[in-house]
Short mmCIF file of C-alpha atoms in Angstrom, two decimals:
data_model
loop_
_atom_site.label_atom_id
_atom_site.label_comp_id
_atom_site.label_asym_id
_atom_site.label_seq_id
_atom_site.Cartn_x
_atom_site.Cartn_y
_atom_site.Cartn_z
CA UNK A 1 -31.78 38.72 -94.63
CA UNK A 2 -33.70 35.42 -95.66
CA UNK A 3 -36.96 34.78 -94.12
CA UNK A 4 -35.87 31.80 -92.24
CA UNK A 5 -32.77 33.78 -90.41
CA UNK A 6 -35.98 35.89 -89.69
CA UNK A 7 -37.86 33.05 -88.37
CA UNK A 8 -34.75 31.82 -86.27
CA UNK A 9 -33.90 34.91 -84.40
CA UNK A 10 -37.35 35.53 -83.47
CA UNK A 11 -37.36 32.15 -82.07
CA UNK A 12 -34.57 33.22 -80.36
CA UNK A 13 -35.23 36.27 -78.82
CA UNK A 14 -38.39 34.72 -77.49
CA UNK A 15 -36.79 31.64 -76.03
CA UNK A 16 -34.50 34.57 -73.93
CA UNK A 17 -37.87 36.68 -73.15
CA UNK A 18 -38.87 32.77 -71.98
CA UNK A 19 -36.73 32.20 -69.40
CA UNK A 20 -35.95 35.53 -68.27
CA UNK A 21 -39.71 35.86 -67.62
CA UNK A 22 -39.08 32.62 -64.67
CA UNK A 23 -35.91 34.09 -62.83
CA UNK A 24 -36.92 37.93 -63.03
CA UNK A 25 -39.58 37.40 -60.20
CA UNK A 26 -36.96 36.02 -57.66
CA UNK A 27 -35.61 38.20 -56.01
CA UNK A 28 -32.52 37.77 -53.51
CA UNK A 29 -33.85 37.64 -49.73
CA UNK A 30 -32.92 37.32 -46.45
CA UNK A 31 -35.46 37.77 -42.95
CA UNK A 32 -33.88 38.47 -39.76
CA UNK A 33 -35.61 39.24 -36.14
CA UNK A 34 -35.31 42.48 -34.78
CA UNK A 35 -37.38 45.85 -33.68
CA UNK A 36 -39.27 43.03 -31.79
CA UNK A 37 -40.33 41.78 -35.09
CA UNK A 38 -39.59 40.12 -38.53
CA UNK A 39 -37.71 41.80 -40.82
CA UNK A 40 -37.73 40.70 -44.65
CA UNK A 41 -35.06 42.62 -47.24
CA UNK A 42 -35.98 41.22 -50.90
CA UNK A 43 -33.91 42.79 -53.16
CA UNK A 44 -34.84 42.50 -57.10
CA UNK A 45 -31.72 43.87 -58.71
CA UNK A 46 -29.91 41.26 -60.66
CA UNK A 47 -26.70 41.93 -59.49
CA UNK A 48 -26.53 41.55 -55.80
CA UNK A 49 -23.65 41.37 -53.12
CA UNK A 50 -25.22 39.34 -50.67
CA UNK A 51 -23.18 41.29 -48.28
CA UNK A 52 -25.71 43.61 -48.60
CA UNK A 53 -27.48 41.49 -45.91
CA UNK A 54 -25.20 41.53 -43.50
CA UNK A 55 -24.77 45.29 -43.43
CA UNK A 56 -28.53 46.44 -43.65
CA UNK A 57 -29.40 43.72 -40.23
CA UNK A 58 -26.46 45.09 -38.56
CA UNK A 59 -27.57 48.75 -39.17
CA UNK A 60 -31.03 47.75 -38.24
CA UNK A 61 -29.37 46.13 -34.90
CA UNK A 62 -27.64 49.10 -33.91
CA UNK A 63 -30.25 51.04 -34.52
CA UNK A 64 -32.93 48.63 -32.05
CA UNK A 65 -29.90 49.24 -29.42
CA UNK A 66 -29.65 52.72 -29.10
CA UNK A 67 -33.70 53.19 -28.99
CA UNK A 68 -35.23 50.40 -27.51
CA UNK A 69 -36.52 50.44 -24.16
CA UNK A 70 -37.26 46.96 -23.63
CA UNK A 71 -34.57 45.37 -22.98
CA UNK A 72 -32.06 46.85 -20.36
CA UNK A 73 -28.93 47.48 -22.81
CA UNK A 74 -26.20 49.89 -22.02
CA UNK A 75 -26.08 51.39 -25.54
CA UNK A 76 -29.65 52.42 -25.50
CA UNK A 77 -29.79 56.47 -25.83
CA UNK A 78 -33.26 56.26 -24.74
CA UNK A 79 -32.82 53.96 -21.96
CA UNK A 80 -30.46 56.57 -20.42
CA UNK A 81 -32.78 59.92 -21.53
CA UNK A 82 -35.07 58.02 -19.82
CA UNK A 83 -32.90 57.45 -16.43
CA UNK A 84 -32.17 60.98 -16.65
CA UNK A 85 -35.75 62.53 -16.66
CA UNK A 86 -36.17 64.75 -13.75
CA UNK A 87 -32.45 65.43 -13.41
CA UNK A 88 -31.16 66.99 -16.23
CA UNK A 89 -30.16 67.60 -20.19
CA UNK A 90 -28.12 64.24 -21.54
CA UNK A 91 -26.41 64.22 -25.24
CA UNK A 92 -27.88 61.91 -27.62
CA UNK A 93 -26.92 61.07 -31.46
CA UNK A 94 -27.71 63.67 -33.73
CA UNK A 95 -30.47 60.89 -35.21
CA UNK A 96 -32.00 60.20 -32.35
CA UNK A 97 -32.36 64.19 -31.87
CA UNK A 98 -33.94 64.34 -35.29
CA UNK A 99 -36.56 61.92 -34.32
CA UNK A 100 -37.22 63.28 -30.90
CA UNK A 101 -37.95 66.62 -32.70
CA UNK A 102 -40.31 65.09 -35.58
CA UNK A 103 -41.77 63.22 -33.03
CA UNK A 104 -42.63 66.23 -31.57
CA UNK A 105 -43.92 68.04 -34.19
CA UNK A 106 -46.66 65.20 -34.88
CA UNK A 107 -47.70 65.18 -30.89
CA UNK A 108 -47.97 69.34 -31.56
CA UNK A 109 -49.90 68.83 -35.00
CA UNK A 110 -52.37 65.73 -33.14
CA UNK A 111 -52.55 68.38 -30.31
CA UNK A 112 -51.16 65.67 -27.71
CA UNK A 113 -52.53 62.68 -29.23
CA UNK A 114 -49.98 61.13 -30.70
CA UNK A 115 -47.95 61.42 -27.76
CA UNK A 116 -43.64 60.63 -27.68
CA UNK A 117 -43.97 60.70 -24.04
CA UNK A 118 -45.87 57.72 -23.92
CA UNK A 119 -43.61 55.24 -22.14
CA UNK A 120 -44.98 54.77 -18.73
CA UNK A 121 -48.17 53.83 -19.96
CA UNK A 122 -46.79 51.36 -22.69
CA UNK A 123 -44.75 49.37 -19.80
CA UNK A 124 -47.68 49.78 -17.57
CA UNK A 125 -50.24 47.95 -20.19
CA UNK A 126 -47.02 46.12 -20.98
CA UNK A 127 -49.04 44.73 -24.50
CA UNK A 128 -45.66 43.47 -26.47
CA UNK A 129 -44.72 41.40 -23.55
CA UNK A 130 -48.18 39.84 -22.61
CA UNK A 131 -48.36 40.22 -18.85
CA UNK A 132 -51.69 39.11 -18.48
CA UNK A 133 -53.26 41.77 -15.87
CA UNK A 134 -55.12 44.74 -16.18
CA UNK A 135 -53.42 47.90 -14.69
CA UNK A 136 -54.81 49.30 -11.72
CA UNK A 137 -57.24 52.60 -11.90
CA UNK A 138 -55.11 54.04 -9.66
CA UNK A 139 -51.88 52.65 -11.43
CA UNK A 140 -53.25 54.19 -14.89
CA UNK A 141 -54.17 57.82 -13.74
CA UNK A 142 -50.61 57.71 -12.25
CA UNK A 143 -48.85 57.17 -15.58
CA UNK A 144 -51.05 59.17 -17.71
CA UNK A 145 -50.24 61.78 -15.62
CA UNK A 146 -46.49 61.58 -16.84
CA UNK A 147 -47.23 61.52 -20.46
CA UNK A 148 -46.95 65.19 -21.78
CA UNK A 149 -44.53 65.45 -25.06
CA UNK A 150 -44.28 69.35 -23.90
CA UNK A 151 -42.07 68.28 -20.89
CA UNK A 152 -39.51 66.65 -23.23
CA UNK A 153 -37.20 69.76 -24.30
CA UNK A 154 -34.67 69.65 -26.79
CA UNK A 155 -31.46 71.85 -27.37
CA UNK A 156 -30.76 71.13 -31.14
CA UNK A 157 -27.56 73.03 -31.24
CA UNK A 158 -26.17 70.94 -28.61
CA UNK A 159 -27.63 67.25 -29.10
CA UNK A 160 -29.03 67.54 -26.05
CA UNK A 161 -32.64 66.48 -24.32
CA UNK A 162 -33.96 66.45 -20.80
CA UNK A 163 -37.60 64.88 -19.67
CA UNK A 164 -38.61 67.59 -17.04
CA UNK A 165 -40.36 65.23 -14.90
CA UNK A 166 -39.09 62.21 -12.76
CA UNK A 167 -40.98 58.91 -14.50
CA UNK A 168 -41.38 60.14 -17.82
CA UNK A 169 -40.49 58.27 -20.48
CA UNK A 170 -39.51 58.03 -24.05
CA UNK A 171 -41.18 55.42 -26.65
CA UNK A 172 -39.95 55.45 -29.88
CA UNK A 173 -42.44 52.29 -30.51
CA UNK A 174 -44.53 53.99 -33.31
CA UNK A 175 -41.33 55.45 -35.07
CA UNK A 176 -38.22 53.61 -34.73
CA UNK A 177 -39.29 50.69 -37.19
CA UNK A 178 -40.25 53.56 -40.06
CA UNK A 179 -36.53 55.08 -39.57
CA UNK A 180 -35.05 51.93 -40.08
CA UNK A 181 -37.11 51.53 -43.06
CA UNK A 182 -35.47 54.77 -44.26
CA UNK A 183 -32.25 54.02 -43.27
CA UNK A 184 -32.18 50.74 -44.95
CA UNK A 185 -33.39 52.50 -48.24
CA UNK A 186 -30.44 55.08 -48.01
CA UNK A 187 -27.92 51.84 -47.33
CA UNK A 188 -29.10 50.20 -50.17
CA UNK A 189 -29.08 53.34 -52.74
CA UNK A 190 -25.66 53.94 -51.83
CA UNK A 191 -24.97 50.56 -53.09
CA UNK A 192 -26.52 51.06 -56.59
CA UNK A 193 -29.43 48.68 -56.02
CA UNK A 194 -32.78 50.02 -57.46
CA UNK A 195 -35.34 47.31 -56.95
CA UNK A 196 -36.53 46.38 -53.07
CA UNK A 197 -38.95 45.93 -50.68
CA UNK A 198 -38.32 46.30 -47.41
CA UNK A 199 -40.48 44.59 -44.77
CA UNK A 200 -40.64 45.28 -40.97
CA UNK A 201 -43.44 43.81 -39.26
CA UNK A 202 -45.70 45.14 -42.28
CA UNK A 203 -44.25 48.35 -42.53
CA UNK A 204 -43.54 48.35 -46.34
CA UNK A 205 -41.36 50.42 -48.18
CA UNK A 206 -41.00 49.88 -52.19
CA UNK A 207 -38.10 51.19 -54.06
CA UNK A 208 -38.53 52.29 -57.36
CA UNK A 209 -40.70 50.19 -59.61
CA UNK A 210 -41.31 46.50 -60.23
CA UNK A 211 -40.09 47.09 -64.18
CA UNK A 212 -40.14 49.65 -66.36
CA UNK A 213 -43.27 51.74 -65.98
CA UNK A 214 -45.05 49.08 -63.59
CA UNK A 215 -45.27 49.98 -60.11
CA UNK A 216 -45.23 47.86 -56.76
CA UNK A 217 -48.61 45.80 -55.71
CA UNK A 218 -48.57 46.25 -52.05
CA UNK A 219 -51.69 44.33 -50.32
CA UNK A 220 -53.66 46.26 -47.58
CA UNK A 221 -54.18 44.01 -44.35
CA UNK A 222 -58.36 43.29 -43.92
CA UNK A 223 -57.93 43.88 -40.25
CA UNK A 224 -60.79 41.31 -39.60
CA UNK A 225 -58.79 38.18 -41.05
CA UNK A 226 -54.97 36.38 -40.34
CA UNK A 227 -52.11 38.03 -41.18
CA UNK A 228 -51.41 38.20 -44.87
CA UNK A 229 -54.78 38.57 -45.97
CA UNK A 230 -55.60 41.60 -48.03
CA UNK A 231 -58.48 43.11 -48.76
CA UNK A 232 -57.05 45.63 -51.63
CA UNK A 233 -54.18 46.27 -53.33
CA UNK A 234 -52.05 50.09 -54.23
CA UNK A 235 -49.81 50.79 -56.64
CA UNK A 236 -47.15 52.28 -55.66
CA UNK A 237 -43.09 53.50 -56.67
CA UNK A 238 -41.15 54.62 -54.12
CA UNK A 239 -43.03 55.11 -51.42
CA UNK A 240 -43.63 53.42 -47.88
CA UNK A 241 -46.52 52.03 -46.80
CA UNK A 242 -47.69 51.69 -42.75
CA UNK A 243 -50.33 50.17 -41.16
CA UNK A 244 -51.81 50.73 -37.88
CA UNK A 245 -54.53 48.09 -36.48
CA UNK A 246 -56.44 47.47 -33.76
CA UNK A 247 -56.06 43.43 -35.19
CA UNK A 248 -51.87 43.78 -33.80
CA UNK A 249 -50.91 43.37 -30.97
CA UNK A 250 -53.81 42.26 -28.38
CA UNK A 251 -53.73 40.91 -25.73
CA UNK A 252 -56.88 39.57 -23.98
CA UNK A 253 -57.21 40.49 -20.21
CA UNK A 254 -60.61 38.95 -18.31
CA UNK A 255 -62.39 37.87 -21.31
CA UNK A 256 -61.76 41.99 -22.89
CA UNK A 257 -59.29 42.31 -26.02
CA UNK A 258 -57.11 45.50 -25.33
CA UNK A 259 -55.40 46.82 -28.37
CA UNK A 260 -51.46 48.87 -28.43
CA UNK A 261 -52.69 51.69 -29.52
CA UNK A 262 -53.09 53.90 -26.37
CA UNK A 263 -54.79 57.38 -25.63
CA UNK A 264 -52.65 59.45 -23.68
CA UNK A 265 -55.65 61.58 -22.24
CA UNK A 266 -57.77 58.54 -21.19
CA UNK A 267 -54.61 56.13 -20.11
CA UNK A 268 -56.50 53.35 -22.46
CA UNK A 269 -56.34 51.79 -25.69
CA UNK A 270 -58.21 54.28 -28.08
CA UNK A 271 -61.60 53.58 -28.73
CA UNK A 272 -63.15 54.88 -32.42
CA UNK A 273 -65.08 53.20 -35.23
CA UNK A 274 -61.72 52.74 -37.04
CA UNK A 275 -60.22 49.39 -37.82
CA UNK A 276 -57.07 50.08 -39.22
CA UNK A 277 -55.59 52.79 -41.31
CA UNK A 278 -52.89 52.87 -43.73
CA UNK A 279 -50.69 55.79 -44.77
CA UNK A 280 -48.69 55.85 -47.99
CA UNK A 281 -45.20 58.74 -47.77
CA UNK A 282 -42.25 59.22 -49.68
CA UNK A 283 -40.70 58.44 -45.85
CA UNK A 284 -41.17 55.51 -43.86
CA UNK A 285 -40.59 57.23 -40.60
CA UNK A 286 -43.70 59.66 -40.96
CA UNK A 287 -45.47 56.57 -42.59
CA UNK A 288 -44.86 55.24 -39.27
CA UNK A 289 -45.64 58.04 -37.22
CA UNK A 290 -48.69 59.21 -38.94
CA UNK A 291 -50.46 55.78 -39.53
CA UNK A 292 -50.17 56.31 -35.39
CA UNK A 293 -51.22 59.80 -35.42
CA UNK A 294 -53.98 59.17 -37.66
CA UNK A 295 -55.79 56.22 -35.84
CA UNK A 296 -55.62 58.16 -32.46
CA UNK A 297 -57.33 61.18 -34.29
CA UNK A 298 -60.11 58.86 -35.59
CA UNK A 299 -61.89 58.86 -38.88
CA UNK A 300 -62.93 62.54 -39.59
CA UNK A 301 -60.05 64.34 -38.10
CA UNK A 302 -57.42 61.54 -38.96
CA UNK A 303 -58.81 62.20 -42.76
CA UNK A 304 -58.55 66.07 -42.07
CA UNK A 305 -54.87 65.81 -40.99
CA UNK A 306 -53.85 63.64 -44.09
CA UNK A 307 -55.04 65.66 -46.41
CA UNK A 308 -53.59 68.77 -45.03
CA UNK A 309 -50.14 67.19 -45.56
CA UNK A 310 -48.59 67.44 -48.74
CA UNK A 311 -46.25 64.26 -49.28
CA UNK A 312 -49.03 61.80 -47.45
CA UNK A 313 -51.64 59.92 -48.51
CA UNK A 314 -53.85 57.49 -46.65
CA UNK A 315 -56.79 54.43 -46.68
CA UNK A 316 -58.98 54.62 -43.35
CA UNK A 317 -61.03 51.32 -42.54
CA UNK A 318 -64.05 51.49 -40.19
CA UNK A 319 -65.11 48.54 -38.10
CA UNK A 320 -68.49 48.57 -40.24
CA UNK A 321 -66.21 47.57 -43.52
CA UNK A 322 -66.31 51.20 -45.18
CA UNK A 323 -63.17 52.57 -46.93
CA UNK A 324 -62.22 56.25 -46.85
CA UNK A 325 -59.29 57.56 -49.05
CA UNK A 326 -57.58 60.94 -48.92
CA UNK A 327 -57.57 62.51 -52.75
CA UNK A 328 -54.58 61.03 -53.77
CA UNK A 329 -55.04 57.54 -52.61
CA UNK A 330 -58.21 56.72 -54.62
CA UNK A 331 -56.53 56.17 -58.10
CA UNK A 332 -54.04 53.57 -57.00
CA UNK A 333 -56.68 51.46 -55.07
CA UNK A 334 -58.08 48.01 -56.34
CA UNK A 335 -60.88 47.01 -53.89
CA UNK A 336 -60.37 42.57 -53.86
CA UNK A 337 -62.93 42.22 -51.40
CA UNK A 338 -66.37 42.81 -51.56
CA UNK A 339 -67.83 43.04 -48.04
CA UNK A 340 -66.30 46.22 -47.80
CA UNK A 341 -67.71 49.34 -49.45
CA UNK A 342 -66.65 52.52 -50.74
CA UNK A 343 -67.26 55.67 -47.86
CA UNK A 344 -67.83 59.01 -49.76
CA UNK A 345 -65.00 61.70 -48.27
CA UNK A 346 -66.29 64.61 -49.52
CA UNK A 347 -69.73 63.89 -48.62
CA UNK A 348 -68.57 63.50 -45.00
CA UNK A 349 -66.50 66.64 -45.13
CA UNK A 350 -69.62 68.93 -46.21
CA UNK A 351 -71.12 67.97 -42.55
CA UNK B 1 -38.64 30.50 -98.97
CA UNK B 2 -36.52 27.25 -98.95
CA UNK B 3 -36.52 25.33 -95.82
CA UNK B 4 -34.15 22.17 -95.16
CA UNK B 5 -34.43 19.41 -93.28
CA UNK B 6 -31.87 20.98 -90.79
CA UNK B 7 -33.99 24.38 -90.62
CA UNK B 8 -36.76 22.66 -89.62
CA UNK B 9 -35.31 20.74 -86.45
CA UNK B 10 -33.73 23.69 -85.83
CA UNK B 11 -37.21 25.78 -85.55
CA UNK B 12 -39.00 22.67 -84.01
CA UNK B 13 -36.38 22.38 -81.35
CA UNK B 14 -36.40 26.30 -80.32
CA UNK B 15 -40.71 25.74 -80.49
CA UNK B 16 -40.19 23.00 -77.71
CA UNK B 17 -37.73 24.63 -75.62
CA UNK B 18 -39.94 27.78 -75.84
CA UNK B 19 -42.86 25.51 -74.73
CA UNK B 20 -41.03 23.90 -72.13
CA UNK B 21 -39.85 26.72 -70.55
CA UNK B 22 -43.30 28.46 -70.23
CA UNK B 23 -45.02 25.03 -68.87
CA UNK B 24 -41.57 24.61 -66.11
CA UNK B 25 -42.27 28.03 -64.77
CA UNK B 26 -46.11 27.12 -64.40
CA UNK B 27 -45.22 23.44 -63.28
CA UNK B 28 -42.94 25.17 -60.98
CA UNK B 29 -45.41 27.35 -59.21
CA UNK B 30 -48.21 24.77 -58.43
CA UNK B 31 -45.34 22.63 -57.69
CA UNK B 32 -43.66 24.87 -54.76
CA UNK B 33 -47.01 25.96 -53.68
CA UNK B 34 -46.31 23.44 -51.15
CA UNK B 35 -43.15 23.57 -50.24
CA UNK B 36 -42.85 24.63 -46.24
CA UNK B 37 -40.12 26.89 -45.16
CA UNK B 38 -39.48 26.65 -41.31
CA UNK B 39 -36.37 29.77 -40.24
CA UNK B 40 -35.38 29.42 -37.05
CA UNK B 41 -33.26 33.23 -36.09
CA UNK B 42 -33.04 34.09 -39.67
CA UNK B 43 -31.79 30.73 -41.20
CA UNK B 44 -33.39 27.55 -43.05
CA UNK B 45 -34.03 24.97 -40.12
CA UNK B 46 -35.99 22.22 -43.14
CA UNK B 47 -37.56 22.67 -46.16
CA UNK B 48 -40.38 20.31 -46.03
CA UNK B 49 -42.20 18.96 -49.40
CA UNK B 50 -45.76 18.83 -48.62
CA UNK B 51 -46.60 17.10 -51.70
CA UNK B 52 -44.79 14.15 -51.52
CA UNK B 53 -45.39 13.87 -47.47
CA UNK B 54 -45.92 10.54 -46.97
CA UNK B 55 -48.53 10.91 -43.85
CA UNK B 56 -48.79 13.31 -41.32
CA UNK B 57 -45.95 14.36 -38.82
CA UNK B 58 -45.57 16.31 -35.50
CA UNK B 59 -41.96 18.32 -35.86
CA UNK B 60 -40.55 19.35 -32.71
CA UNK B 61 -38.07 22.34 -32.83
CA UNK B 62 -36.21 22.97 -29.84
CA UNK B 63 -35.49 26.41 -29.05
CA UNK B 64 -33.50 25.46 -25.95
CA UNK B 65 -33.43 22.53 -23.35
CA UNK B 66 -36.96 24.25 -22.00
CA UNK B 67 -38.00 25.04 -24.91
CA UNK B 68 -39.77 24.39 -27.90
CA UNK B 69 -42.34 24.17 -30.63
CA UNK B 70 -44.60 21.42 -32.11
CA UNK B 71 -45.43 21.91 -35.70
CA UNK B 72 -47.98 19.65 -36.85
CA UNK B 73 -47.87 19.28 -41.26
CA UNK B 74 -49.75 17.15 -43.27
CA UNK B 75 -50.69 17.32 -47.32
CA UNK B 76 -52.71 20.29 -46.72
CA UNK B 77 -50.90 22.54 -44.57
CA UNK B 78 -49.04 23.08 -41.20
CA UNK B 79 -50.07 24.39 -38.09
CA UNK B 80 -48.58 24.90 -34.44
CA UNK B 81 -50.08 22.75 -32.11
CA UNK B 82 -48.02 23.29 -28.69
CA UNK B 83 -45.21 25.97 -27.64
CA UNK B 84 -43.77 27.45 -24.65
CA UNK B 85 -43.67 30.78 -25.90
CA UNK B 86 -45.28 33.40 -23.59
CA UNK B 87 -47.87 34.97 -25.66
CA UNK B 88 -48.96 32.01 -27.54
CA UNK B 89 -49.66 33.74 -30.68
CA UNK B 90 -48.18 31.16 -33.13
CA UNK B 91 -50.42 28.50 -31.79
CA UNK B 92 -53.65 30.90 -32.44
CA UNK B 93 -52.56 31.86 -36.40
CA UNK B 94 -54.14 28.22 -36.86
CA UNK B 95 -53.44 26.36 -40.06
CA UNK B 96 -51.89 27.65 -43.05
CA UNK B 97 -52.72 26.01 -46.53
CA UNK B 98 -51.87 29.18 -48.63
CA UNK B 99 -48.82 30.62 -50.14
CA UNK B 100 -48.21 34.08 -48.88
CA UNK B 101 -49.68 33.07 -45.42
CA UNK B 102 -47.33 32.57 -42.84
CA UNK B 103 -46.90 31.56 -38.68
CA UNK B 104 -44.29 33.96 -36.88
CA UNK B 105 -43.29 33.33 -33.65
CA UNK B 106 -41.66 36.30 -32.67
CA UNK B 107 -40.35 35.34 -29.30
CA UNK B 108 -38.52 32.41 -30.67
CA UNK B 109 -37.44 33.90 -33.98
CA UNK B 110 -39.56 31.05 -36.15
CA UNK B 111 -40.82 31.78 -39.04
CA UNK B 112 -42.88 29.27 -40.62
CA UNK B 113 -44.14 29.97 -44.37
CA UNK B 114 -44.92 28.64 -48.34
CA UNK B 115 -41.79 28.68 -50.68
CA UNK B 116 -42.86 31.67 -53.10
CA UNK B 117 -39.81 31.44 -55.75
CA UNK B 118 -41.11 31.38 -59.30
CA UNK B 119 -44.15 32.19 -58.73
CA UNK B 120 -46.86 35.53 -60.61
CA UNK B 121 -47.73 36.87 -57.15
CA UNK B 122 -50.51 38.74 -56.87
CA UNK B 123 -48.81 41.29 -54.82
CA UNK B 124 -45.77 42.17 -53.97
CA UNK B 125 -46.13 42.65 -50.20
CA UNK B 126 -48.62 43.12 -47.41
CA UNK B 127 -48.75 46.07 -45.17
CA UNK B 128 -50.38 45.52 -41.72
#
């Protein structure tokens, strides 16, 4: 081959590297509302059916109307489990069982604080809908007294549960948005695609990798700033990432900010020196669950918990601005800002 | 080696097409860093140009006959400046100037943000 063939095709195989290098970062994507919040799909596979869209929203739909218990909607399972406590077993969806158990098992493993049976004090604080009021003393001890995940049995052979007492409810608030992470993922794999991020309200999950051998950048909230500022960055490939702030959801009642994230024991939004804390699971729904499960716990037992679990990994942030990692999570960490500082985890476990 | 005339076009045009294409996708990025998405329930309400904005502008989206939502934009940004919405969170997310920030409005569906296409972003999402 003559040198200026040579010449030519590397000209042209870097004009193609050129271009391709523009439209490879845009992906195909599509927001929607729902779960009470925004939902973005971006999908980075270069074939796309943009039916895709429609399909993943309407899963998501179904999925808001047979567990919400905001809105007064015949199809919701939980609605009716809920109508039913006190009275007897009702059949649910063999999903909705599923969750009902996990959800479970992390109330057992929090010993109570992370609590399923958290409804009546969720409508009672009534944080997503902004009813300006603080509950009653009275009104509070009432509902706390309802919240015990033990009184919620389950018959897995028969798709059946049963809430033992009269006013308990159901809240699949800090779960349902992580399952329809997962769900979306499985939706998606089935249809070949390889490449996505899926966005609900800030629960991430990444599927497989950015390109060849890099991995996602997902940004870590700075839970003293707006939303969309991040303080770090982890690298991650197929893996979810959930967040759980004190910064979301607020609402401010007689010059006090009350937070969503509720004690079952006390009847009132936890109080600990943690700002926000991020877990990082091969599953969105224990992402969800966990980040949860982990705030309630607080710093040293939150850490303890993580750490014990095999898949999970997770980034605690105190109110002072420290950072503590579980084992795993330090390597794929890039610190951006610097008014926060590295905590030492195994110094802290010694004491 | 023995270059024509014809050679020589041939590489200069490729070496200006290569050139071009790596200054479009740059132009192209500090260009749409100020292009303003507003989605009203999942679709494109406007597309607004901040750039070339002539002077500043209140936008009033109705969400229904009781309702709506003043969006105030100007060369710099856009903020909410008045909305009916119960929990008045879109009005307190203030201005944004950014790409990658955003106002939601989640009891009206809106969804108010920069036009990211094109761009090197730092990240690829933000978990919160």
């Amino acid at each position: 081959m003559s040198n200026k063939r040579k010449i030519l095709i590397i000209l042209v195989v870097l004009l193609i590297i050129d271009f391709y290098s523009v439209r490879e970062k845009e992906p195909l994507s599509q927001t929607d509302f729902l779960l009470g919040t925004i939902v973005k799909i971006s999908i980075y596979d270069s074939k796309v059916d943009s039916e895709i869209f429609t399909k993943v929203f309407a899963q998501i739909r179904d999925i808001e109307e047979r567990m919400t218990v905001k809105k007064d909607i015949e199809k919701s399972e939980i609605i009716k489990l809920n109508k039913n406590a006190g009275r007897g077993y009702i059949e649910l969806s063999p999903d909705i069982i599923c969750l009902l158990e996990k959800s479970k098992y992390y109330s057992d493993i929090s010993r109570g604080k992370f609590d399923i049976t958290i409804g009546p004090l969720v409508k009672l604080w009534s944080i997503d809908t902004q009813e300006v009021s603080k509950p009653t003393e009275e009104k509070i001890n009432k509902a706390r007294n309802l919240v015990d995940y033990r009184n919620l049995l389950i018959d897995e052979e028969e798709n059946k549960a049963f809430l033992t007492q009269s006013g308990m409810e159901v809240d699949l608030g800090a779960i349902a948005k992580g399952y329809a992470a997962d769900k979306t993922i499985e939706i998606l794999k089935k249809a070949g695609i390889n490449k996505a991020i899926i966005n609900i309200g800030g629960n991430i999950y990444a599927l497989g990798e950015k390109d060849k051998s890099t991995p996602w950048k997902i940004g870590i909230q700075d839970p003293f700033r707006p939303i969309n500022n991040y303080l770090a960055y982890i690298l991650v490939k197929d893996k979810s990432v959930v967040t759980s702030g004190s910064y979301e959801k607020r609402v401010e009642i007689d010059g006090r900010v009350y937070h969503h994230l509720l004690e079952s024991q006390t009847g009132y939004p936890v109080e600990n020196n943690l700002a926000a804390v991020s877990i990082i699971h091969p599953s969105s729904t224990d992402a969800d669950a966990l980040s949860t499960t982990a705030f309630l716990l607080g710093l040293e037992e939150g850490l303890e918990l993580i750490e014990s679990l095999s898949h999970a990994e997770a980034i605690f942030i105190t109110k002072d601005k420290k950072i503590y990692f579980t084992s795993g999570a330090k390597e794929n960490f890039t610190l951006l800002n610097e008014e926060y500082v590295l905590g030492d985890y195994s110094e802290f476990k010694k004491r | 080696m023995n270059l024509k005339k014809g050679d020589i076009l041939i590489i200069l045009f490729c070496l200006v097409a290569l050139v071009l294409g790596l200054s479009y996708s740059k132009f192209y990025s500090q260009n749409s860093e100020k292009k303003l998405v507003i989605e009203l329930k999942g679709h494109v309400y406007k597309i607004i140009d901040l750039e070339n904005l002539e002077r500043e502008e209140n936008i009033k989206i109705t969400i229904s006959p009781q309702e709506y939502v003043t969006l105030h934009v100007d060369k710099k940004g856009a903020k909410i400046i008045q909305s009916t919405c119960p929990n008045q969170i879109c009005v307190q997310t203030g201005e944004i100037t950014k790409r990658g920030q955003s106002i939601i409005c989640l009891p009206y569906k809106l969804f108010v943000y920069f036009e990211d296409k094109g761009i090197e972003q730092e990240i690829d999402a933000v978990s919160y």
